Coordinates of C-alpha atoms in Angstrom, one line a residue:
X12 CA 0.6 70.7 22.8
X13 CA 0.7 74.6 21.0
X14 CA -0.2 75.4 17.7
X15 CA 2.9 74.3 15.5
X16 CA 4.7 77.3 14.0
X17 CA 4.6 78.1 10.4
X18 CA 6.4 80.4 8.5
X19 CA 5.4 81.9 5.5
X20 CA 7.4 84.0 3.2
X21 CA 6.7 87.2 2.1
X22 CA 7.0 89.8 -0.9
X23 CA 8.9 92.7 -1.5
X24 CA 7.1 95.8 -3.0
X25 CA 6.3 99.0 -3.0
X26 CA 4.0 101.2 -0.9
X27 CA 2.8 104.2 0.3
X28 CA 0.8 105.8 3.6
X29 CA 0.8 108.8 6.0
X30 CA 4.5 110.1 5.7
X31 CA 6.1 107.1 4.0
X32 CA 5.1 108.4 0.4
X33 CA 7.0 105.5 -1.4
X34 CA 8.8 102.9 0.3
X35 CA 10.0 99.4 -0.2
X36 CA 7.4 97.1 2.6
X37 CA 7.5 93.1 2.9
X38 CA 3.9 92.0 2.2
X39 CA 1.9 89.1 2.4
X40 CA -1.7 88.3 1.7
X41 CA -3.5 87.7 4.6
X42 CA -5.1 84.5 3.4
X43 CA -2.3 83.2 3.9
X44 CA -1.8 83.7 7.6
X45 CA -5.7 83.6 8.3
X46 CA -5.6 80.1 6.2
X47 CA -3.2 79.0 8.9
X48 CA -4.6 80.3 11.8
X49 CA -8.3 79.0 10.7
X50 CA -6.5 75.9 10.8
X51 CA -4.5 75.6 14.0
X52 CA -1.5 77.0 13.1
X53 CA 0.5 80.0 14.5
X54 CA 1.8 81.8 11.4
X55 CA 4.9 83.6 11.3
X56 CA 5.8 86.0 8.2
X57 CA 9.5 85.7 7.1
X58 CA 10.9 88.9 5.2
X59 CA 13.6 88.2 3.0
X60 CA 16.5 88.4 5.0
X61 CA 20.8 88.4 4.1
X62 CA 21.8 87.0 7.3
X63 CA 18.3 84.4 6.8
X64 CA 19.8 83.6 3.5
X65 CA 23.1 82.9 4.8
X66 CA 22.1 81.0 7.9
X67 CA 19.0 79.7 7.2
X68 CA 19.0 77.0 10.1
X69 CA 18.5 79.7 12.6
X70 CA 14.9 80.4 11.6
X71 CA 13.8 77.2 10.6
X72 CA 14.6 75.9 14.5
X73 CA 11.9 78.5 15.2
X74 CA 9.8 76.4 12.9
X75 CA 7.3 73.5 12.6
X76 CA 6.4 74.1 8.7
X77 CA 7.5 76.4 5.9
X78 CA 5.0 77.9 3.5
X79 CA 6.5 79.5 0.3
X80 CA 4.2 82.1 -0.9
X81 CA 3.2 82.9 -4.3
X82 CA 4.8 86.3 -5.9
X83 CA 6.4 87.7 -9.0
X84 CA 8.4 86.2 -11.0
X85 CA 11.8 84.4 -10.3
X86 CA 15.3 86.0 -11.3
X87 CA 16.3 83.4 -14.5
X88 CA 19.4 83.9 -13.2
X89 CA 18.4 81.7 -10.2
X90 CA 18.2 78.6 -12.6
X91 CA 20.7 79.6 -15.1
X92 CA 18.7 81.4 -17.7
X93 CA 18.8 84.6 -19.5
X94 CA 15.3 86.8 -18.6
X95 CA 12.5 86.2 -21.8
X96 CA 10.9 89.8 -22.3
X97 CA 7.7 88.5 -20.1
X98 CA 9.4 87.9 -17.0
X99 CA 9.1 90.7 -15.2
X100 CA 9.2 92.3 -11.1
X101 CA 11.8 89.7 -10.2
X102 CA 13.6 90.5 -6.4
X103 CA 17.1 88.2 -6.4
X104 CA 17.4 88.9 -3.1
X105 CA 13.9 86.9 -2.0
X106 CA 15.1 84.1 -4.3
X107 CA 18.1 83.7 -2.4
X108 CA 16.5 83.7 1.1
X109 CA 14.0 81.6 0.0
X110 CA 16.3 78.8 -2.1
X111 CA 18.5 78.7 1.2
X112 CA 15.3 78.2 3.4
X113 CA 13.4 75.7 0.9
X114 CA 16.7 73.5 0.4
X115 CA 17.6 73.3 4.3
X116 CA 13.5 72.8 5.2
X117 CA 13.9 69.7 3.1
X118 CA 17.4 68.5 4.3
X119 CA 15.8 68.3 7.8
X120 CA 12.9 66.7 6.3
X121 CA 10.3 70.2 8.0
X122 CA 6.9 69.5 6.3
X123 CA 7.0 72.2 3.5
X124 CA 4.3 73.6 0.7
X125 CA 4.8 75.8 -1.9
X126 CA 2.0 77.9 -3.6
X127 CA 2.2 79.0 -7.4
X128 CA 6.0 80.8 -7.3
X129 CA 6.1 78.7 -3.9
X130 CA 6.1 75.6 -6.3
X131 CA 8.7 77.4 -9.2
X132 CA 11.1 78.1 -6.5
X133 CA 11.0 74.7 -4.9
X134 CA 11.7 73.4 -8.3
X135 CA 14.4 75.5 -9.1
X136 CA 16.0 74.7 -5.7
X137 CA 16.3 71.5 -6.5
X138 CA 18.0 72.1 -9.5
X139 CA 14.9 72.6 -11.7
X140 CA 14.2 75.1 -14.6
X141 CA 11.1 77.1 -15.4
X142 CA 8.9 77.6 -18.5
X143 CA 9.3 81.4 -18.4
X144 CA 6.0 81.8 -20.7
X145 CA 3.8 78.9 -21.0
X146 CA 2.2 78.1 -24.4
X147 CA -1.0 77.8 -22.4
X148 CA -0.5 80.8 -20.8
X149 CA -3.9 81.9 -21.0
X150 CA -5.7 79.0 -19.5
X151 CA -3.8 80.1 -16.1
X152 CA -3.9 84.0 -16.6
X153 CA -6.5 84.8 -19.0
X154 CA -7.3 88.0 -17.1
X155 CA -5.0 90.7 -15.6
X156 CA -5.8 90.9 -11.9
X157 CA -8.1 88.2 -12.0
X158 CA -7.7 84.9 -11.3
X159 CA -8.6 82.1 -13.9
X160 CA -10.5 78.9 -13.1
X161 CA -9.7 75.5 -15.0
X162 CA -9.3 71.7 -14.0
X163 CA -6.4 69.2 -12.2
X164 CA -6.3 66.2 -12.7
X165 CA -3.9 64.9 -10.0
X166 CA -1.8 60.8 -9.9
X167 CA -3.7 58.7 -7.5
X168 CA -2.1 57.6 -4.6
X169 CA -0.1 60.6 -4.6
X170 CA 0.4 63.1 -1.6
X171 CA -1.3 66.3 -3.8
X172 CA -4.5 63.7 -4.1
X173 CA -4.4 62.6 -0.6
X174 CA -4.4 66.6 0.3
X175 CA -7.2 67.9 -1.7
X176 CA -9.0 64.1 -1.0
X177 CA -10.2 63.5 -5.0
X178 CA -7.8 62.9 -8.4
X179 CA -9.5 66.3 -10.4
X180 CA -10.3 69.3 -8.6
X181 CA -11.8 72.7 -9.9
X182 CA -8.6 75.7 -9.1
X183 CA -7.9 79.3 -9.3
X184 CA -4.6 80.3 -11.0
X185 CA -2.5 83.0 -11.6
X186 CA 0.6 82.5 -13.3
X187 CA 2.2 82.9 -15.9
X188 CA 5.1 80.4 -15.6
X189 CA 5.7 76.6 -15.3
X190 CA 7.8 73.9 -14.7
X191 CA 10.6 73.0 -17.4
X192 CA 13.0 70.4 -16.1
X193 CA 11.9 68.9 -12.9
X194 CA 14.4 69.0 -10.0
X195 CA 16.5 66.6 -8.8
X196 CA 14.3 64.2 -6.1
X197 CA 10.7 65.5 -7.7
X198 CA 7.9 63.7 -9.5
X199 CA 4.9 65.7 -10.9
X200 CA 1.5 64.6 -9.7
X201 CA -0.7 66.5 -11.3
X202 CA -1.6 68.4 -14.5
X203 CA -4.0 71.2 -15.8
X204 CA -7.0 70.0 -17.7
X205 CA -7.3 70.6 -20.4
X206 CA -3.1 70.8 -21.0
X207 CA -0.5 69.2 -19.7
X208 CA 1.1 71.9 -17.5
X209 CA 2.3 70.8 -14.5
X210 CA 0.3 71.4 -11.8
X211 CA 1.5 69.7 -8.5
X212 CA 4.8 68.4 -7.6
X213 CA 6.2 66.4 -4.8
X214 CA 9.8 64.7 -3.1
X215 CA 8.4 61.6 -2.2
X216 CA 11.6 60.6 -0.1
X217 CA 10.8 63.2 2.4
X218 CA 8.4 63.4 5.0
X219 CA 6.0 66.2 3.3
X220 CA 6.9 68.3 0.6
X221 CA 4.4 69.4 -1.6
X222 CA 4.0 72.5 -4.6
X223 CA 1.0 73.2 -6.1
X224 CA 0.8 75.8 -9.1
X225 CA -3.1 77.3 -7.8
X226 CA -3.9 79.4 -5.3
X227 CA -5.2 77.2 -2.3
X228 CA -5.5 79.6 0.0
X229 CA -8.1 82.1 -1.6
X230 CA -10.2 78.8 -1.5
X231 CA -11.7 79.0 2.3
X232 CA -12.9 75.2 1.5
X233 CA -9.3 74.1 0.6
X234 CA -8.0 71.3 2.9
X235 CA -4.2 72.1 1.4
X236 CA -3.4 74.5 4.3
X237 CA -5.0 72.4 7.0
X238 CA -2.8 69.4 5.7
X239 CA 0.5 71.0 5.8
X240 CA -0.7 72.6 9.7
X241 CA -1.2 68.7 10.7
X242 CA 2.0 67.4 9.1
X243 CA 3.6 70.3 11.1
X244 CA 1.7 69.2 14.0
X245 CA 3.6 66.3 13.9
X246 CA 6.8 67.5 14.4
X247 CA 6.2 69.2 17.6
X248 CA 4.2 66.1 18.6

């Protein structure tokens, strides 16, 4: 049996080097893919993509587990909103590939996590809203360019506990955002501490779909990624 495929999404920015002095790149930390591959996956970046967007079946048959990246801000647009002043670097066109790959990954039941935006735009695909500035903002992004550290406390029994193995866990965060309305088939199972920000959600009528608000992957002792690489492993099994 091969490694089971994952794709991960990736950002849209800006960049410069030799004689491309300032172009548009698709980016992705590589803790991302190095998480995956540390842990038996084969990961696969996905660049935001029209035709992706419009036939988004096509790559997930190419596919044994989608990983929704973290990123700037979602277009408000996306969930109905108009933009608050603090959300900012937002790319419609990545929301859109991503929404149409995040709600056909869990119509076909492919085991799916999403990490800090990964999470808002699960949310908002299932017909979810966002917190565009969170009261508490400062508990999860006290520092520019830093990443903040504070408690979880996450619902026993709950798939986000059985991933990290314990119901608290110490995280790094870096958002500004949160979760508003919860979308349609989604139960939150876990919070910050201190604060009530939720911190982990899940659609417990599908085979493994999981968001989590922190940044798993920059944690080399993080089961999260190894979790969603065995519950991919399972659907080439």
């Amino acid at each position: 049996m091969g490694r089971p495929v994952i794709g991960i999404s990736s950002m849209i920015e800006r960049a410069a080097w030799t004689v491309w002095e300032d172009v548009e790149v698709n980016v992705s930390q590589r803790s991302y893919s190095e998480g995956i591959d540390r842990t038996g996956g084969l990961p696969l970046l996905l660049p935001p993509s029209e035709a992706g967007t419009a036939e988004p079946g096509a790559i997930l048959d190419r596919l044994d587990g989608l990983l929704l990246a973290g990123g700037a801000d979602l277009d408000p647009a996306t969930y109905g909103a108009d933009a608050d002043p603090t959300t900012t670097n937002s790319r419609a066109e990545r929301d859109r590939f991503e929404v149409a790959l995040a709600r056909a990954a869990l119509e076909r039941e492919l085991p799916l996590l999403g990490i800090c935006r990964g999470m808002q735009l699960l949310n908002v695909a299932c017909g979810g809203t966002l917190v565009q500035h969170l009261p508490d903002a400062e508990l999860h992004l006290h520092t520019p360019g830093q990443f903040s550290d504070h408690g979880v406390r996450l619902e026993p029994g709950s798939l986000a506990a059985r991933v990290v193995g314990s119901q608290r866990v110490s995280v790094r965060s870096h958002h500004h955002q949160g979760i508003d309305r919860l979308g349609d088939g989604l139960r939150a199972t876990g919070w910050a501490d201190p604060g009530e920000a939720i911190e982990a959600i899940e659609a417990p009528d599908r085979r493994w779909a999981l968001g989590i608000l922190w940044h798993a992957e920059e944690d080399p002792s993080t089961q999260v990624l190894a979790e969603l690489t065995a519950a991919a492993r399972q659907v080439t099994a």
